[in-house]
Coordinates of C-alpha atoms in Angstrom, one line a residue:
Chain P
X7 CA -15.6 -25.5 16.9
X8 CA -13.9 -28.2 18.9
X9 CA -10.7 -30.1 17.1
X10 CA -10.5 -33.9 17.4
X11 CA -6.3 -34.1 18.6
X12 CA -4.9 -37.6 17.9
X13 CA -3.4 -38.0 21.6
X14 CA -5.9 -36.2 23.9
X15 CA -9.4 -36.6 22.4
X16 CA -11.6 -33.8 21.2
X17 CA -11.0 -30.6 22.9
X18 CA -12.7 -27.0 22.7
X19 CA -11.2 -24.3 20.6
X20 CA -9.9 -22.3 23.1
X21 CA -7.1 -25.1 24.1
X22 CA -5.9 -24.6 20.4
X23 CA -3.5 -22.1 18.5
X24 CA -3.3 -20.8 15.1
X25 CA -0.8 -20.2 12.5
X26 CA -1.8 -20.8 9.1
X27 CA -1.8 -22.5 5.8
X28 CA 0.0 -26.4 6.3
X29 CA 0.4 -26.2 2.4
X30 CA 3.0 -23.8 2.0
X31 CA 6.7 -25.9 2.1
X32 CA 10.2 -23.6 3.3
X33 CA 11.8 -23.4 -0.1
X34 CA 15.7 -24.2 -0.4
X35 CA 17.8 -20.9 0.2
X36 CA 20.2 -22.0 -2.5
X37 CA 18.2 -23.0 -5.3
X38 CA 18.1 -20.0 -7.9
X39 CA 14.8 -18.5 -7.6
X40 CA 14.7 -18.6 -3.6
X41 CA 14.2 -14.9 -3.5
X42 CA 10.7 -15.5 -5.6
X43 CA 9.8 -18.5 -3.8
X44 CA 10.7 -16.8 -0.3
X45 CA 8.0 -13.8 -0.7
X46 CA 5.9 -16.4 -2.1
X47 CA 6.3 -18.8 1.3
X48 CA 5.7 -16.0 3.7
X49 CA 3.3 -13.9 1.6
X50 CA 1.1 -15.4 -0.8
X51 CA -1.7 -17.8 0.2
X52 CA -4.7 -19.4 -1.6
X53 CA -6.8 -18.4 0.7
X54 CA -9.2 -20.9 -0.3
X55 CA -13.4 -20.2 0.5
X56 CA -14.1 -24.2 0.8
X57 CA -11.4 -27.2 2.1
X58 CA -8.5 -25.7 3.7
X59 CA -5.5 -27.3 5.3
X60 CA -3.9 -25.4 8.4
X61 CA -1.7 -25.9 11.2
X62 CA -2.7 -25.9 14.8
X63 CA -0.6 -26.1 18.3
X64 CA -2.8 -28.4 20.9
X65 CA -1.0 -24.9 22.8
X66 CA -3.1 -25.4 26.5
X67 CA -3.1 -29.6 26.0
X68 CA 0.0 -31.9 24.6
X69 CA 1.6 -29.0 22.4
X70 CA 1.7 -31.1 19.0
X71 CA 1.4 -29.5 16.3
X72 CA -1.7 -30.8 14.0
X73 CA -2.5 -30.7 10.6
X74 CA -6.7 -30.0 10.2
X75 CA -8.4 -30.1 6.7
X76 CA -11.4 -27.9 7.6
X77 CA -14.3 -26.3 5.5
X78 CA -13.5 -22.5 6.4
X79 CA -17.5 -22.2 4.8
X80 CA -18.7 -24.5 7.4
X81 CA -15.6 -25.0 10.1
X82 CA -16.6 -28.8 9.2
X83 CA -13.6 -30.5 10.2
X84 CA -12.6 -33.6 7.7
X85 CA -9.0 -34.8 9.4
X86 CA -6.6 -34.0 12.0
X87 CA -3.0 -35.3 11.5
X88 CA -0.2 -35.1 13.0
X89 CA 2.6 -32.6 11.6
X90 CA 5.6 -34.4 11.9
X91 CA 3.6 -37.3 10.2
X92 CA 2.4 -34.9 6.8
X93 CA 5.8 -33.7 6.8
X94 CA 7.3 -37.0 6.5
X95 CA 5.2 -38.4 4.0
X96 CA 5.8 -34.7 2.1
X97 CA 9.5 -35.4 2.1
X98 CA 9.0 -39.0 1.0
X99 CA 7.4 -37.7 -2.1
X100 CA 4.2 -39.3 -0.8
X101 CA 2.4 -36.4 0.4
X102 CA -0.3 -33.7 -0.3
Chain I
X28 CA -42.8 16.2 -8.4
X29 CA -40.4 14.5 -6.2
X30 CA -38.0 15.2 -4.2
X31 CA -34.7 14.9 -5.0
X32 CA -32.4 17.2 -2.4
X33 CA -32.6 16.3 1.2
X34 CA -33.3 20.0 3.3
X35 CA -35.2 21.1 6.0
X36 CA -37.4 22.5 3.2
X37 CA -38.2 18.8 1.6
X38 CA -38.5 17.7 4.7
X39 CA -41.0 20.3 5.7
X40 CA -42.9 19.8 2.3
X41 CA -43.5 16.3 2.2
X42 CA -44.4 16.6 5.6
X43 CA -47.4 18.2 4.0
X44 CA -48.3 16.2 1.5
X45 CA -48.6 13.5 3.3
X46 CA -44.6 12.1 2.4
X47 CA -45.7 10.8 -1.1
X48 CA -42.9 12.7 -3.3
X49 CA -40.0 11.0 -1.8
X50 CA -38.2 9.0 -4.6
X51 CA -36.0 6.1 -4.3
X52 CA -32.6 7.0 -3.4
X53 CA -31.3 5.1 -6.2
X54 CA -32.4 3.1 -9.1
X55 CA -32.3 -0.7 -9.2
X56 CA -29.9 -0.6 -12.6
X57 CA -29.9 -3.4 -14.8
X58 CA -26.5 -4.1 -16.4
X59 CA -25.8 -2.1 -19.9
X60 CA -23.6 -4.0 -22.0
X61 CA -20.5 -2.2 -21.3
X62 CA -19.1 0.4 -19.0
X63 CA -16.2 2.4 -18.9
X64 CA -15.3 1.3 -15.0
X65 CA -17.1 -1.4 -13.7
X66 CA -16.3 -1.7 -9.4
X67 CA -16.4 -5.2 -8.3
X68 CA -17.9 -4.9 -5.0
X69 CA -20.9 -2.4 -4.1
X70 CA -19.3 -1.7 0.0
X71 CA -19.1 1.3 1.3
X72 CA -15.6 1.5 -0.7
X73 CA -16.5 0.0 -3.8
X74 CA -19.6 2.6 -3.5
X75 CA -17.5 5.8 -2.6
X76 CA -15.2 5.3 -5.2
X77 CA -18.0 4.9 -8.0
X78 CA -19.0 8.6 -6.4
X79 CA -15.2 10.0 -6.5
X80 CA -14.8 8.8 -10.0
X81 CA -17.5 10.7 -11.1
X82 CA -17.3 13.7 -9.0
X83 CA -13.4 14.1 -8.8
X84 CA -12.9 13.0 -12.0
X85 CA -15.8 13.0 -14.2
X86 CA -16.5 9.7 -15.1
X87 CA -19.8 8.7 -15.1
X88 CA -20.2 5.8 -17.2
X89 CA -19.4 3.5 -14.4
X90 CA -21.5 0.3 -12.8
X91 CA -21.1 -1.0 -9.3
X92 CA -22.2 -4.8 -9.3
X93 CA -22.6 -6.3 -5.6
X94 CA -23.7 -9.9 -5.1
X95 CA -25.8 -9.3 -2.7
X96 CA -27.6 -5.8 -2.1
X97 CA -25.6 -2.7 -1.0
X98 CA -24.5 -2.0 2.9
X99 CA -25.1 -5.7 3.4
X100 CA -21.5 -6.7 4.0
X101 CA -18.7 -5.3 5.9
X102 CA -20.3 -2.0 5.9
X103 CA -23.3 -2.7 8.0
X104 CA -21.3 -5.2 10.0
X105 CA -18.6 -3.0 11.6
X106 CA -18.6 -0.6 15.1
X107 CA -18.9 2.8 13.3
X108 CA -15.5 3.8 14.2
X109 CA -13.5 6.3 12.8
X110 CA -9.7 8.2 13.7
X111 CA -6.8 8.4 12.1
X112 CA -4.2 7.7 15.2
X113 CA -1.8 6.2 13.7
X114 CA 2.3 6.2 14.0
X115 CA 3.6 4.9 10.7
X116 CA 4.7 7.5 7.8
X117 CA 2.6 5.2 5.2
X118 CA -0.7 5.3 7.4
X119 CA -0.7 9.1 8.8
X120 CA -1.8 11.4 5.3
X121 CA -4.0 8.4 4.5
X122 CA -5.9 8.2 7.3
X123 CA -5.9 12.0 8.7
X124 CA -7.6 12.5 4.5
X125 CA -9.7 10.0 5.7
X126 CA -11.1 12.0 8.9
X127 CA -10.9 14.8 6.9
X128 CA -13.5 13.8 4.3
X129 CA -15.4 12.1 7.5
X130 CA -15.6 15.8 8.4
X131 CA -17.6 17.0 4.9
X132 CA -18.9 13.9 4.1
X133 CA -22.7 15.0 4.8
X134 CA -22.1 18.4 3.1
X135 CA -20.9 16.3 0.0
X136 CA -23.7 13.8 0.1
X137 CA -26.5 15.9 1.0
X138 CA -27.3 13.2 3.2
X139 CA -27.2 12.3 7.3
X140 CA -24.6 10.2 8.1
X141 CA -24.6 10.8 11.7
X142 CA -20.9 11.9 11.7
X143 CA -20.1 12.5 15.3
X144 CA -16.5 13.4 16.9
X145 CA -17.3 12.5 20.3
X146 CA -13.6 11.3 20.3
X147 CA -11.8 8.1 20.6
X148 CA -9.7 7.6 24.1
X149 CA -7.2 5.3 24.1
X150 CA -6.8 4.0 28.3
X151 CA -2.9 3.0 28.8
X152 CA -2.0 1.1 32.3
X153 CA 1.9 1.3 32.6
X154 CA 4.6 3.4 32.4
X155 CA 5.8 1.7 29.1
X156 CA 2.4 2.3 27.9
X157 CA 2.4 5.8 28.4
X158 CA 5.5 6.8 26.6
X159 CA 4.2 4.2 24.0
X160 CA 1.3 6.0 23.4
X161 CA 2.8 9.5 24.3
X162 CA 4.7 8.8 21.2
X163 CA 2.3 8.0 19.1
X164 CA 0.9 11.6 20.0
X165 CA 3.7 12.9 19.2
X166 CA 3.8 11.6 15.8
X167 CA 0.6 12.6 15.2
X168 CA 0.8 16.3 16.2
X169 CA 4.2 16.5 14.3
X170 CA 1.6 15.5 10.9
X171 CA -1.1 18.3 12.1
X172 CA -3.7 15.8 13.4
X173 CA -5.2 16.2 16.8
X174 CA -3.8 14.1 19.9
X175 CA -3.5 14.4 23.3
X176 CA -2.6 12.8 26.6
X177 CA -5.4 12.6 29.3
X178 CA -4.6 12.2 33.1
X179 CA -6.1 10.1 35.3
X180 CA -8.0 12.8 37.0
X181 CA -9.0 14.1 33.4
X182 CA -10.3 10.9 32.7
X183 CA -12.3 10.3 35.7
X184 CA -14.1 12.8 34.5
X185 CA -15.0 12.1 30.9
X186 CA -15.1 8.2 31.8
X187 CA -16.2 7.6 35.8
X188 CA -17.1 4.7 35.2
X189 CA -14.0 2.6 34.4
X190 CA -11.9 0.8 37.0
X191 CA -9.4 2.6 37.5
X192 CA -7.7 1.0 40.4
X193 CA -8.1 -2.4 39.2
X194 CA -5.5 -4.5 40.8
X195 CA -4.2 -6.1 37.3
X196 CA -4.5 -3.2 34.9
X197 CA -4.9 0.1 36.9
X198 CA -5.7 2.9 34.2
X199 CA -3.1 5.8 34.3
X200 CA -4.4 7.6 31.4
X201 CA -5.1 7.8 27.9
X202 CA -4.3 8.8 24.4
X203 CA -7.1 10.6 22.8
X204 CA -8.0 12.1 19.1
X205 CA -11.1 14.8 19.9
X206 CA -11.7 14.2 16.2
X207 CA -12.4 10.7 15.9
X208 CA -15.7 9.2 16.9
X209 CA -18.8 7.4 15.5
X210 CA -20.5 7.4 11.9
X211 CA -23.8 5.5 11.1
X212 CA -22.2 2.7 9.5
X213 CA -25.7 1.8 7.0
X214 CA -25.8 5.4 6.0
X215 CA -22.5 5.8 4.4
X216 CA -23.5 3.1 2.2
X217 CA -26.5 4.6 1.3
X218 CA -25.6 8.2 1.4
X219 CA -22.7 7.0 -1.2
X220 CA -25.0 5.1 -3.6
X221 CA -27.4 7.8 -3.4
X222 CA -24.9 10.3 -4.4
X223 CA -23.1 8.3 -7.1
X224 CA -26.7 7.4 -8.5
X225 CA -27.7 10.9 -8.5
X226 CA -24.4 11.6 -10.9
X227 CA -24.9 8.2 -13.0
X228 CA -23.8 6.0 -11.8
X229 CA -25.6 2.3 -12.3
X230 CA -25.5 0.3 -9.1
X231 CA -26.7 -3.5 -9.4
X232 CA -27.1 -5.6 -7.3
X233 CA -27.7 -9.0 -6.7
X234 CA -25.0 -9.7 -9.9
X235 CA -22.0 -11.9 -8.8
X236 CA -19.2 -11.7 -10.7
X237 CA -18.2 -15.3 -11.6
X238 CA -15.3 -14.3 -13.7
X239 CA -12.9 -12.2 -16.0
X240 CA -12.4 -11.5 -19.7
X241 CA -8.9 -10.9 -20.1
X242 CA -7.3 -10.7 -23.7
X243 CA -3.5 -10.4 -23.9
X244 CA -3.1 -9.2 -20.7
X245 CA -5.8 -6.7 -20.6
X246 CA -8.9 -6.7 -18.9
X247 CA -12.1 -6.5 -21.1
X248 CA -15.0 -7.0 -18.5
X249 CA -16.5 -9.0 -16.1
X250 CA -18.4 -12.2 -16.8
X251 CA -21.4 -12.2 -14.1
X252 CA -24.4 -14.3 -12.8
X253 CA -26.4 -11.3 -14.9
X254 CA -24.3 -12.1 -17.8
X255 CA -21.1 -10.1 -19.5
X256 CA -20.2 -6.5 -18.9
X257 CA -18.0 -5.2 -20.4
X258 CA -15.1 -2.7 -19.0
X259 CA -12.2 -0.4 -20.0
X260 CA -11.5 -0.7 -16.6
X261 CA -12.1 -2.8 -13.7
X262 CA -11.5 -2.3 -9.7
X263 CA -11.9 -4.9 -7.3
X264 CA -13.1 -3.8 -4.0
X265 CA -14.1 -6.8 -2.1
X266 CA -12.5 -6.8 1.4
X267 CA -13.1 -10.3 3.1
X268 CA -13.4 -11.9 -0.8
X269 CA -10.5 -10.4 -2.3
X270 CA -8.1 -13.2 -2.9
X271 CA -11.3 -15.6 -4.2
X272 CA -12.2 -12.9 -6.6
X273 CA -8.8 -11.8 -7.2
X274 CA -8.1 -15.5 -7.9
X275 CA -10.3 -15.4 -10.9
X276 CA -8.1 -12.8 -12.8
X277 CA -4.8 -15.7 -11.6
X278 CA -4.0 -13.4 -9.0
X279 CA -2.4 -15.2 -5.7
X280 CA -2.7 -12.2 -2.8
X281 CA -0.8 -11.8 0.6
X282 CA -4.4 -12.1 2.5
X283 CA -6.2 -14.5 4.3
X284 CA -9.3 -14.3 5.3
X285 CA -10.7 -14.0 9.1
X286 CA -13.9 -13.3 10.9
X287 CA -14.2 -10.4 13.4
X288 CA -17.8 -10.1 15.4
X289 CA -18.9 -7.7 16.7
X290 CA -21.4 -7.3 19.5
X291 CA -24.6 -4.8 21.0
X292 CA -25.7 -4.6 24.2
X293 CA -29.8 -3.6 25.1
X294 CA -30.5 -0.2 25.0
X295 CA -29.3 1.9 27.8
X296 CA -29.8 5.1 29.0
X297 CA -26.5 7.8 27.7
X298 CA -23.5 6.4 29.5
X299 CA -20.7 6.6 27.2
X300 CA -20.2 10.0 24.9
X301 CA -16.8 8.6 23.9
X302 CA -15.3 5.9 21.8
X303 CA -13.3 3.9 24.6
X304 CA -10.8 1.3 23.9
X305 CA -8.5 -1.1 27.0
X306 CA -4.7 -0.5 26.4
X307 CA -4.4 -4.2 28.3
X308 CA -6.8 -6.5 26.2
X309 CA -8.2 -5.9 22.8
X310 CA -12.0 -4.4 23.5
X311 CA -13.4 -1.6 22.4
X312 CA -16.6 0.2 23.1
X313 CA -19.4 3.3 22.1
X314 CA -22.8 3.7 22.7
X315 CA -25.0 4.2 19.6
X316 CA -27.6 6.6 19.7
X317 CA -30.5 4.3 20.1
X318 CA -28.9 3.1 23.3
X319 CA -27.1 0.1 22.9
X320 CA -23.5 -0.5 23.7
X321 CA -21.6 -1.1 20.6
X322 CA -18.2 -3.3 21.1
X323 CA -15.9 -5.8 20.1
X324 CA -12.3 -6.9 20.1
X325 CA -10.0 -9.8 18.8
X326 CA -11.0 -11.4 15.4
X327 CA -11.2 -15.1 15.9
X328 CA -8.0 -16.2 14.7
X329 CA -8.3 -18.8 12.1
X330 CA -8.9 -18.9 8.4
X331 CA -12.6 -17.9 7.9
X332 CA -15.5 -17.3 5.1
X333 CA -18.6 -18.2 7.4
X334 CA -20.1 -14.5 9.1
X335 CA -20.6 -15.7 12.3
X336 CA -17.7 -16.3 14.9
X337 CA -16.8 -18.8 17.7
X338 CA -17.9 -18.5 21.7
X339 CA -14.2 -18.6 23.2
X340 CA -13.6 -15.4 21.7
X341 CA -17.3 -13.8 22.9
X342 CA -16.0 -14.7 26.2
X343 CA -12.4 -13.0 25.7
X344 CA -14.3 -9.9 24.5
X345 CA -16.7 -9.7 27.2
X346 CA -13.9 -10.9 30.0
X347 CA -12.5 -7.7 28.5
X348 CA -15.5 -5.0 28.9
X349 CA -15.9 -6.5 32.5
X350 CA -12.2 -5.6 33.1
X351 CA -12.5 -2.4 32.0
X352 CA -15.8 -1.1 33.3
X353 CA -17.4 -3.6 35.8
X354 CA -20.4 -1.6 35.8
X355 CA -21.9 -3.6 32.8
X356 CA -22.0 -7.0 34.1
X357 CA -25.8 -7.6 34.2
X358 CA -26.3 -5.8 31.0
X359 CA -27.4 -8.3 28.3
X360 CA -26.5 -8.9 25.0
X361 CA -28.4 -8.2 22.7
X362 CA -26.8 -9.4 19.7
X363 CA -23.4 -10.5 17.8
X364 CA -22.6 -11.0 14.7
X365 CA -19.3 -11.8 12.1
X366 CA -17.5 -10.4 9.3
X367 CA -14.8 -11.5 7.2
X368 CA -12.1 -9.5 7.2
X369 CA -9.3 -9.5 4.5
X370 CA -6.2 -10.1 6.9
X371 CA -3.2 -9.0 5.2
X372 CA 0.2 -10.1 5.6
X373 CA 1.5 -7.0 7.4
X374 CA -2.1 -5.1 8.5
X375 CA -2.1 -2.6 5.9
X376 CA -4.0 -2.3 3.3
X377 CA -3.4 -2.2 -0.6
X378 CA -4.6 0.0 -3.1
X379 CA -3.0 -0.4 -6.5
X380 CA -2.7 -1.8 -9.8
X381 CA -2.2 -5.2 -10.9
X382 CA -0.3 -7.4 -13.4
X383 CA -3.5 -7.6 -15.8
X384 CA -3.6 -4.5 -17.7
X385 CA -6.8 -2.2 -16.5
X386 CA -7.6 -4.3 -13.6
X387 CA -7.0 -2.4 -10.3
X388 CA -6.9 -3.3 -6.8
X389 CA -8.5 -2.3 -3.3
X390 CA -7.9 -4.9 -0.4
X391 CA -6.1 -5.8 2.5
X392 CA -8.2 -3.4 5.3
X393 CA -7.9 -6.1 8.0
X394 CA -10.5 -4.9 10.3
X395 CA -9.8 -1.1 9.8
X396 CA -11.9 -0.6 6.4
X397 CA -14.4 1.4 7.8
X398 CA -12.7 4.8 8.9
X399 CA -11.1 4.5 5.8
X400 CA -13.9 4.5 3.5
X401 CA -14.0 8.2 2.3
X402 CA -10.1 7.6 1.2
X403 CA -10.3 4.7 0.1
X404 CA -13.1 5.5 -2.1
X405 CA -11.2 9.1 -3.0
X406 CA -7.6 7.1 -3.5
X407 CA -9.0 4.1 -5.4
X408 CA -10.7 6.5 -7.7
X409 CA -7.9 8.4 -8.5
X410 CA -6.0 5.3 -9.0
X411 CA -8.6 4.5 -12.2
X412 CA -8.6 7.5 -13.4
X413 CA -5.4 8.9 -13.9
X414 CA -3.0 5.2 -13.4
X415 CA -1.4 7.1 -10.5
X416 CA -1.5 6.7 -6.6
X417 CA -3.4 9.3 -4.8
X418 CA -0.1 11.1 -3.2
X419 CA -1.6 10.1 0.3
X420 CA -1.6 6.0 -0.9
X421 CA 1.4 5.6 -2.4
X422 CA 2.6 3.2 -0.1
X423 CA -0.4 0.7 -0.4
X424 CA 1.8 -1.0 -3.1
X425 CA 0.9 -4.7 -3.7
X426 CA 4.9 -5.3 -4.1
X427 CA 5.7 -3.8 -0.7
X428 CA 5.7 -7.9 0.4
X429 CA 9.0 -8.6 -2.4
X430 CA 10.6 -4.9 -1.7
X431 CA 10.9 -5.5 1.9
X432 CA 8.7 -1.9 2.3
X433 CA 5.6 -3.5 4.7
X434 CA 3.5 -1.0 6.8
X435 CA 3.4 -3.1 9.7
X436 CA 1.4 -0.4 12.4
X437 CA 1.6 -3.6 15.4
X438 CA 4.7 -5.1 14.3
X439 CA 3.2 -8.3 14.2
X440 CA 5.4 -9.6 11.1
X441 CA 3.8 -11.9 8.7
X442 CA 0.9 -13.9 10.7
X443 CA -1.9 -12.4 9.9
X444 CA -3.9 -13.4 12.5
X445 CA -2.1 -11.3 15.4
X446 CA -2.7 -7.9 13.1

């Protein structure tokens, strides 16, 4: 598998690290049900056999951290995005 | 007249007639319209607990459908490694039950399973190490199990071919169980559908379940590619598919899903009696008894349904054999190959009910399912049939995530791709 980052070019895997499901949002401490929504943010995941959006660090390259829609059937890759651009469009109310 | 019980004495008679009594060693069942258990998942777990049900408990009326055909998932994928050293009060009496029905598993099958304590050595290379591991000992011989601490001198004995005075990570012992060893992975799949059979038991394959039937929050049976079947009670046991099955009953599960391969060398003549595992890398090795050198290590690290894995992590495994024992740098690989593993959230498993009335829940083995196979089986069973936890499981709770009571073995937290 090799992971097309936005700022170097397409690199192998072993330049990249994991962490997980990009679709799972840190919910607000203070709302009423955050003890619910906190086992569910750290928990629970869809775990989805098809499309599946996950974060990556570019760890041994430029260190962003990238948002890649994969097929975890096929490990087709459909996008790489940048983070800190999903996560603004997310808090805009514009995102995924 | 077949033959029915495997003996010296069967084997002896149809070696006179020529071997034309041997039956199948279990029938191809086709799905009766309703069962009293149906177990999602024909696996070596899904398989041993269809045999506890109906040999602990007495229920027979109970179907095993697998999608595909039986020992042709996780089972026949993994390295045949069972031991039960671990640290943690919820692991210990699960996995030490575990070894101990390793121990009459054959007796209790009538069938070879090539159960062989040849023992699994841990190596440590520090000081830290050592009392890390010395602990761990500890723990264990304070629960009755087996443990002990090997000098380097010890060692060189039992293993003289590892590098012990490699300048990186010089080998200043090991932990290691005498108990643990090696079981022929494909025959604990069939030795268990054999014996469940032989009380029962339907077991049919090729039938996918594509959904549930559940009425006021109780399950009624499974809807499948062979059509409906219905169940008093159903148990999931689909390690590597859990939450995509479990998602059909609207369950959301701490798992995700991982590959872990696994690799084989060419055969070789004997030179490994042990189960050996590096206390500096993740790698693990045994030699089966057709020659080849059985190993593997890290899973791959990312979110994963395809069984096959990626070549930066073949190279990380085998970097790791080479550090450990040199000695098998020109031997060739013969093969690898992937599983998916359900990774849980804190690398323990869970074995328990869930919110839909009669539906019940095995999962979560992260890429330790196989030594637990005879307990999971056993505990899973027990689960069904009496709606209590085996008193050796009652920690696999699927609320330990909201109670704050994890089983986390590495203390990894919740990532569960370092578990």
């Amino acid at each position: 598998m090799r992971i097309a980052c936005p700022h170097c070019g397409t690199r192998g895997l072993d330049e990249f690290a994991y962490l997980g499901d990009a679709t799972v949002v840190r919910p607000d401490p203070s709302a009423e049900n955050a003890e619910t929504a906190f086992v569910e943010y750290v928990y629970l995941r869809d775990n989805p056999a098809g499309r599946h959006r996950e974060l990556w660090s570019h760890a041994l390259g430029c260190q962003s951290w990238l948002v890649v829609t994969r097929d975890v059937r096929t490990h087709a890759i459909e996008s790489v995005e940048n983070a800190r651009d999903v996560a603004t469009a997310r808090d805009q109310g514009a995102g995924q | 007249m077949s033959t029915d019980s495997y003996s010296i004495f069967s084997v002896l008679r149809e070696a006179l007639r020529g071997h034309t009594g041997w039956k199948p060693a279990w029938r191809d069942a086709a799905p009766k319209p309703a069962y009293d258990v149906v177990i999602v998942g024909g696996g070596g777990h899904g398989l041993a607990t269809a045999h506890y049900l109906a040999k602990v408990h007495g229920i027979t009326n109970v179907a095993v459908v697998e999608k595909g055909w039986i020992g042709g998932g996780n089972v026949g994928r993994n390295t045949t490694i069972v031991r039960s050293n671990y640290l943690l009060p919820g692991n210990v009496p699960f996995y030490e039950h575990s070894l101990k029905l390793w121990e009459g598993l054959e007796q209790d099958l009538n069938y070879n399973a090539m159960v062989s304590q040849r023992g699994v050595v841990n190596l440590f290379h520090s000081d830290g190490q050592r009392d890390a591991y010395a602990r761990r000992g500890n723990a264990m011989r304070m629960n009755g199990i087996d443990a002990d601490l090997l000098d380097v001198p010890e060692l060189k004995r039992i293993l003289p071919m590892l590098d012990f005075d490699n300048a990186r990570f010089p080998i200043k012992g090991a932990l290691r169980q005498k108990r643990g060893g090696t079981v022929r992975h494909d025959a604990v799949a069939w030795g268990y559908a054999r014996a469940a059979d032989g009380r029962g038991v339907d077991i049919i394959q090729n039938c996918e379940v594509t959904g549930f039937r559940i009425e006021g929050g109780r399950i009624e049976g499974v809807e499948t590619t062979r059509g409906f079947i219905g169940a008093k009670k159903v148990g999931l046991s689909t390690a590597g598919n859990s939450s995509r099955v479990a998602s059909m009953a609207g369950l959301r599960l701490p798992i995700e899903s991982h590959v872990l391969q696994a690799f084989v060398s060419e055969g070789l003549k004997p030179f490994i009696d042990t189960v050996c595992t590096f206390g500096a890398g993740h790698f693990y090795i045994s030699q089966s008894d057709k020659g080849g050198l059985v190993f593997g290590g890290d899973i791959d690290g990312y979110n994963s349904y395809a069984q096959r894995g990626a070549l930066p992590t073949v190279e990380d495994v085998c970097e790791g054999g080479m550090a450990l024992m040199p000695s098998i740098g020109r031997v060739r690989m013969l093969r690898s190959w992937g599983g998916i593993m359900d990774m849980s959230m804190d690398g323990s498993p869970i074995i328990d009910h869930t919110p839909v009335e009669g539906l019940y829940l095995n999962a979560g083995w992260c890429y330790g399912g196989f030594k637990a196979t005879p307990a999971a089986g056993d505990c899973f069973a027990h689960l069904i049939a009496r709606d209590a936890p085996h008193p050796v499981a009652t920690a696999y709770r699927l609320d330990r995530f909201a109670t704050g009571r994890t089983i986390d073995e590495k203390g990894m937290g919740a990532q569960p791709n370092l578990h």
